[in-house]
CSV table of C-alpha atoms in Angstrom, one decimal:
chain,number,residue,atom,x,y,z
N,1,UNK,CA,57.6,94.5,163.5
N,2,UNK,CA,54.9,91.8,162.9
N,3,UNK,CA,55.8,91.5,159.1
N,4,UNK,CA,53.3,90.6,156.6
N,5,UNK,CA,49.9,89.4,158.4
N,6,UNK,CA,47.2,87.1,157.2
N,7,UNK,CA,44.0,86.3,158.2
N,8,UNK,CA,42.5,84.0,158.3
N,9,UNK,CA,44.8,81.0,158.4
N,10,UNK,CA,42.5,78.4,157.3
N,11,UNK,CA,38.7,78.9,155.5
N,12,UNK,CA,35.8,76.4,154.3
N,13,UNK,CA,33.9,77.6,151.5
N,14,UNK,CA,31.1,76.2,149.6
N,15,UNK,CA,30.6,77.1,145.7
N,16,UNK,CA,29.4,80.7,145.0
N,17,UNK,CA,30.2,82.0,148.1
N,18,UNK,CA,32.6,85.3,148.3
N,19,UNK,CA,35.4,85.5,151.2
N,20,UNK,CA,37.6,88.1,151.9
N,21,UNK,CA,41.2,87.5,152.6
N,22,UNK,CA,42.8,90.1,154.2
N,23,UNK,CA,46.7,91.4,154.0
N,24,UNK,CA,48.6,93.6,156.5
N,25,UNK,CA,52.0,95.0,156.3
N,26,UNK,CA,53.9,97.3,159.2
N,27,UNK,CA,57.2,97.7,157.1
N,28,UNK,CA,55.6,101.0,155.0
N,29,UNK,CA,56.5,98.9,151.7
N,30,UNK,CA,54.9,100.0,148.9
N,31,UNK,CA,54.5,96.9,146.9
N,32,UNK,CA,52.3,94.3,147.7
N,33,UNK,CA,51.2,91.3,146.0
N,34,UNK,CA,49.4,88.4,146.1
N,35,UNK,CA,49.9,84.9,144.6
N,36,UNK,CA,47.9,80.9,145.0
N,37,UNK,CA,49.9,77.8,145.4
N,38,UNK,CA,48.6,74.6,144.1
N,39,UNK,CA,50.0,71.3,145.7
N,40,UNK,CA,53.4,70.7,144.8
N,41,UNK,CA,53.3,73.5,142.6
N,42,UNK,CA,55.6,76.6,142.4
N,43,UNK,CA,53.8,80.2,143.4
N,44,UNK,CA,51.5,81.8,140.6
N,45,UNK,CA,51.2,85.9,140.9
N,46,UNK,CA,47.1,87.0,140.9
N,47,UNK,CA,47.1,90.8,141.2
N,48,UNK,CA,50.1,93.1,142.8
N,49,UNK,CA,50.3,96.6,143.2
N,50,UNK,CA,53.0,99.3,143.6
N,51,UNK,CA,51.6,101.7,145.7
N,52,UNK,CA,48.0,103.0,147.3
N,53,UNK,CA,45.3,103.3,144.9
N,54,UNK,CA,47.7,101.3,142.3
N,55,UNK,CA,46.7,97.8,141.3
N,56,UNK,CA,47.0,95.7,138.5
N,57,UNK,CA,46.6,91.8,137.0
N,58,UNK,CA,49.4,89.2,137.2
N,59,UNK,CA,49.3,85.6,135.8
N,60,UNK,CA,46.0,84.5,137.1
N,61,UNK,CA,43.5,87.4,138.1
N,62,UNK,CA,39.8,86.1,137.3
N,63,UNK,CA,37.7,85.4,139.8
N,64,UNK,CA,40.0,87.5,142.2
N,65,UNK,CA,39.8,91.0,142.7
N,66,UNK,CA,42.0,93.7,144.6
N,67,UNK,CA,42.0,96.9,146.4
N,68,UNK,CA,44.7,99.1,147.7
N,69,UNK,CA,43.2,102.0,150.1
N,70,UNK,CA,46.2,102.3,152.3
N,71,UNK,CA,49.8,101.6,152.2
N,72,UNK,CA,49.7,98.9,154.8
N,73,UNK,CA,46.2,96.8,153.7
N,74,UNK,CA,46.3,94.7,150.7
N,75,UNK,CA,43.0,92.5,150.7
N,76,UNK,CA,41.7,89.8,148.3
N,77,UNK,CA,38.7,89.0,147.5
N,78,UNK,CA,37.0,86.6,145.7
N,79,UNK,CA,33.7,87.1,144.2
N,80,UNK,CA,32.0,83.5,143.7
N,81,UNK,CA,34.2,80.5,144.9
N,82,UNK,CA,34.7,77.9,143.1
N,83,UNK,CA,36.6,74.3,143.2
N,84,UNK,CA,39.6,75.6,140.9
N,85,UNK,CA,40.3,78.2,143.6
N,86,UNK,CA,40.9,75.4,146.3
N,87,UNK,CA,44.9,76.7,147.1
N,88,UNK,CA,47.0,77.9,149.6
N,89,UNK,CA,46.8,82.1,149.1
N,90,UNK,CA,50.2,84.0,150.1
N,91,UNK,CA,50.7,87.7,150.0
N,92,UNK,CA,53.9,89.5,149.7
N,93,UNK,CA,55.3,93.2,150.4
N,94,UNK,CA,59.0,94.3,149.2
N,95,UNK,CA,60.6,97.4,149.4
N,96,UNK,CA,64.6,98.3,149.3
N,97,UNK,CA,65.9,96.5,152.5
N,98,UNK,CA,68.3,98.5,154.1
N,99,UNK,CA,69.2,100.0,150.4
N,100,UNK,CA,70.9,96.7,149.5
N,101,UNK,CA,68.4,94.2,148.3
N,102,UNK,CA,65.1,94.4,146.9
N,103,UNK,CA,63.8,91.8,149.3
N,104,UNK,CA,60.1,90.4,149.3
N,105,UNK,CA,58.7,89.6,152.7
N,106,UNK,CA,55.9,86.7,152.9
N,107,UNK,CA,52.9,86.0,154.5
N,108,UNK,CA,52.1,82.6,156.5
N,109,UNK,CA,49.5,82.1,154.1
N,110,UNK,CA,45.8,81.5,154.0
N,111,UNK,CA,44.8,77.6,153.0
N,112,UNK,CA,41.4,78.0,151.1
N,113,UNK,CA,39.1,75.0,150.3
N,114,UNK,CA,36.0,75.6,148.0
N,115,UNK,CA,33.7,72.8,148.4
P,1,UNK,CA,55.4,84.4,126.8
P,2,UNK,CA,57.0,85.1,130.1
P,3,UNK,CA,57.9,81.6,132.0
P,4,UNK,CA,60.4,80.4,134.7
P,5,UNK,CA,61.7,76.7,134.5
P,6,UNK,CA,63.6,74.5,136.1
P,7,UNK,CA,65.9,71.2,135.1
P,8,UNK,CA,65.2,69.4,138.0
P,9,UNK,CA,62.5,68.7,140.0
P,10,UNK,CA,64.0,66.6,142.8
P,11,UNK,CA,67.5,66.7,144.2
P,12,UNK,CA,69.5,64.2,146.7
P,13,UNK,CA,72.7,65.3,148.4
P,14,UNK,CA,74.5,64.0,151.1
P,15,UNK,CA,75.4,66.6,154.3
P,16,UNK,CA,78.5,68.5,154.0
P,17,UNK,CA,78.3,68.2,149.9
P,18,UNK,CA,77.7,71.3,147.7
P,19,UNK,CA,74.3,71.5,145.7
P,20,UNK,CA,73.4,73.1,142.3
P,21,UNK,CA,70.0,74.2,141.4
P,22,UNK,CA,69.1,75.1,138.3
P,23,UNK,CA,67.2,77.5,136.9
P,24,UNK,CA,66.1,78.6,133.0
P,25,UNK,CA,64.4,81.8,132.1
P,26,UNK,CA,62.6,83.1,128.8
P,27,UNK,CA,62.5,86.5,128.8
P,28,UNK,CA,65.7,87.9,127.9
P,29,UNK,CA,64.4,91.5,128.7
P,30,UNK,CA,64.1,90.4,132.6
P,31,UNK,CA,67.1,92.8,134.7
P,32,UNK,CA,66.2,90.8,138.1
P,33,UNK,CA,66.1,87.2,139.9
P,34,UNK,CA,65.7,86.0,143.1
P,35,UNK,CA,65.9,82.6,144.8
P,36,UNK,CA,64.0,81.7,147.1
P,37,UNK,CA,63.6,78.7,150.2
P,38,UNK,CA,60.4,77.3,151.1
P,39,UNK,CA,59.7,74.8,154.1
P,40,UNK,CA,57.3,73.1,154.5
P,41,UNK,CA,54.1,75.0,155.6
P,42,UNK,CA,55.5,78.3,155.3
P,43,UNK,CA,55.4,80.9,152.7
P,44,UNK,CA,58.6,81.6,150.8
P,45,UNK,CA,61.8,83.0,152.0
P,46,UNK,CA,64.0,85.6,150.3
P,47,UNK,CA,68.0,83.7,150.1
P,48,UNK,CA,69.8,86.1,147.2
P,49,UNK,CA,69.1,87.9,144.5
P,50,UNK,CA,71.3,89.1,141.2
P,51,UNK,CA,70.7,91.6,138.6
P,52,UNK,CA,71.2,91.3,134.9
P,53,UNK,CA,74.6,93.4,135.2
P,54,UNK,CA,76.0,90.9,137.2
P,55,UNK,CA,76.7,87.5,136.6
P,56,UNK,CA,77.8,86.1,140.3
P,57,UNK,CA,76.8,87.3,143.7
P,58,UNK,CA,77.5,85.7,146.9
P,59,UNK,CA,76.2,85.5,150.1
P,60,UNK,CA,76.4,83.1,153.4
P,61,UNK,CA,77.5,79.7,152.1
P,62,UNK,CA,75.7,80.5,148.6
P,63,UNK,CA,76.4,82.1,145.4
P,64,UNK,CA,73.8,82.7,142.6
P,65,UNK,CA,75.2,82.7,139.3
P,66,UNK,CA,73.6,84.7,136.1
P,67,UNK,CA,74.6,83.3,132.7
P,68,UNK,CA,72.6,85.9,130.3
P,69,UNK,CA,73.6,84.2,126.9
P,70,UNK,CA,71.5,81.5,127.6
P,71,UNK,CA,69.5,82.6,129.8
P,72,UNK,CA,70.4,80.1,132.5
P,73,UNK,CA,70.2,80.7,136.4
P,74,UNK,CA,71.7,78.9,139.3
P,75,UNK,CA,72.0,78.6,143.0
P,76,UNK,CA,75.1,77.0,144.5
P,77,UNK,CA,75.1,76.0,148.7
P,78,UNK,CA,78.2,74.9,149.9
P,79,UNK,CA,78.3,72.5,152.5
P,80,UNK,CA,74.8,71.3,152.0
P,81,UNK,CA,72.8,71.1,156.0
P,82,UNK,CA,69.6,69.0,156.9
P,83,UNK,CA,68.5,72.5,157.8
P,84,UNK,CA,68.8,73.0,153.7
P,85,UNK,CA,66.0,70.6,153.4
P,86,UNK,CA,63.2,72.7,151.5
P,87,UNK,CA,61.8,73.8,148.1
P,88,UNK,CA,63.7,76.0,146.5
P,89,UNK,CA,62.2,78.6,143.8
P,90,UNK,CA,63.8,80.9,141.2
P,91,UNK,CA,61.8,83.9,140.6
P,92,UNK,CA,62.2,86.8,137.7
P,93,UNK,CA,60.9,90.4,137.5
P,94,UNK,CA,59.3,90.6,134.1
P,95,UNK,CA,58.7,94.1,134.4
P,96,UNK,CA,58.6,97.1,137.1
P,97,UNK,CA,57.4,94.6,140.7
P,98,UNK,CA,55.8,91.7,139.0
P,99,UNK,CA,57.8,88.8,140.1
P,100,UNK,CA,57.0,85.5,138.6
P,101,UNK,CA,57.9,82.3,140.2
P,102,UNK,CA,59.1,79.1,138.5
P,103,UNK,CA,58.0,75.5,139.4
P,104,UNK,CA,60.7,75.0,142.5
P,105,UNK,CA,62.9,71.9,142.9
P,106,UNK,CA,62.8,70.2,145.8
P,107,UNK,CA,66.2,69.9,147.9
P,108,UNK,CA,67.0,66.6,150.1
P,109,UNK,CA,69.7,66.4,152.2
P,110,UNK,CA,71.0,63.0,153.4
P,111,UNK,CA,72.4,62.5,156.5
C-alpha cells in the first residue's frame, strides 16, 4: 500500500494562475478531504467528501474547488492563485481501520507559494 | 460556531516525565475526537481517538480523557521520549466526516 499520494511536493505560482493538486488513495476509503496549513498554525478543512460523486465545503472553500470521479482520486484545484493561498495543502482518507478505529490517513503534503 | 482550542501552546518536559495536553471544545453536539502528532515536515498522524460515550480510552503509553460537562479534552503520555517531540492537535467531528482541527500545542521533551 502506498497510502495517501500527493503530487506535486512543492509548486511556484504567480497571481491568477490555476494549479491542480492532485490526491491518490489505494486503501478504497471512502472519505477524503483536504485541508491548508498556515505557519505555525493548526490544519483548516477546505472541502471533504464522503464518497464518489459526493463533495462538500468545510471551513475555508473559496477559491478552491473539488471533484470526486473515483473512489481513489481526490484533486484540488484552484482557480486563480493568490498570495493568501501561499500554505502547505494536505489531503486526508479515513475509513474503519480494521473495524476498530475511525482512523484518518495523511498525505506528505503539497507546499504551495503564490507569488 | 464550531471551534477547537487549546490552553497551551508550548509545553517543556523533561524525558521519562508524563505530559498533559489540553484540549477545549465548543460544540457540545460533537460524538467524536481524535488526537493527533505532527513532526516536523510531515502531515499529521492519527495517536487515539474517543467517542462522546466514553470518557477514557487508552492506548500505548497514552490515554485520552473525555470530560463532556465541560467540554474539556486531554491527552496524557507517560513516560514522555525525545521521540515525543512534535505538534500535537486535537481534532472533533462536527458532523458526519468533517473533522476540524484545533490550533496544536507544541510538545518539547528535555533530555
Amino acid at each position: 500500500n502506498a497510502g495517501v499520494t500527493q503530487t506535486p511536493k512543492f509548486q511556484v505560482l504567480k497571481t491568477g494562475q490555476s494549479m491542480t493538486l492532485q490526491c491518490a488513495q489505494d486503501m478504497n476509503h471512502e472519505y477524503m478531504s483536504w485541508y491548508r496549513q498556515d505557519p505555525g498554525m493548526g490544519l483548516r478543512l477546505i472541502h471533504y467528501s464522503v464518497g464518489a460523486g459526493i463533495t462538500d465545503q468545510g471551513e475555508v472553500p473559496n477559491g478552491y474547488n473539488v471533484s470526486r470521479s473515483t473512489t481513489e482520486d481526490f484533486p484540488l484545484r484552484l482557480l486563480s492563485a493568490a498570495p493568501s493561498q501561499t500554505s502547505v495543502y494536505f489531503c486526508a482518507s479515513s475509513g474503519w481501520d480494521r473495524g476498530a478505529s475511525y482512523e484518518q490517513y495523511f498525505g506528505p503534503g503539497t507546499r504551495l507559494t503564490v507569488t | 460556531g464550531e471551534s477547537v482550542g487549546l490552553h497551551l501552546p508550548t509545553l517543556s518536559v523533561q524525558e521519562g516525565d508524563n505530559s498533559i495536553i489540553n484540549c477545549a471544545y465548543s460544540n457540545s453536539a460533537s460524538d467524536y475526537f481524535i488526537w493527533y502528532k505532527q513532526e516536523s515536515g510531515k502531515g499529521p498522524q492519527f495517536i487515539i481517538d474517543i467517542r462522546s460515550n466514553m470518557d477514557k480510552r487508552q492506548g500505548q503509553r497514552v490515554t485520552v480523557l473525555l470530560n463532556k460537562t465541560v467540554k474539556h479534552l486531554s491527552l496524557q503520555i507517560a513516560a514522555t521520549q525525545p521521540g515525543d517531540s512534535a505538534v500535537y492537535f486535537c481534532a472533533e467531528e462536527t458532523s458526519y466526516d468533517k473533522v476540524i482541527f484545533g490550533p496544536g500545542t507544541s510538545l518539547s521533551v528535555i533530555p
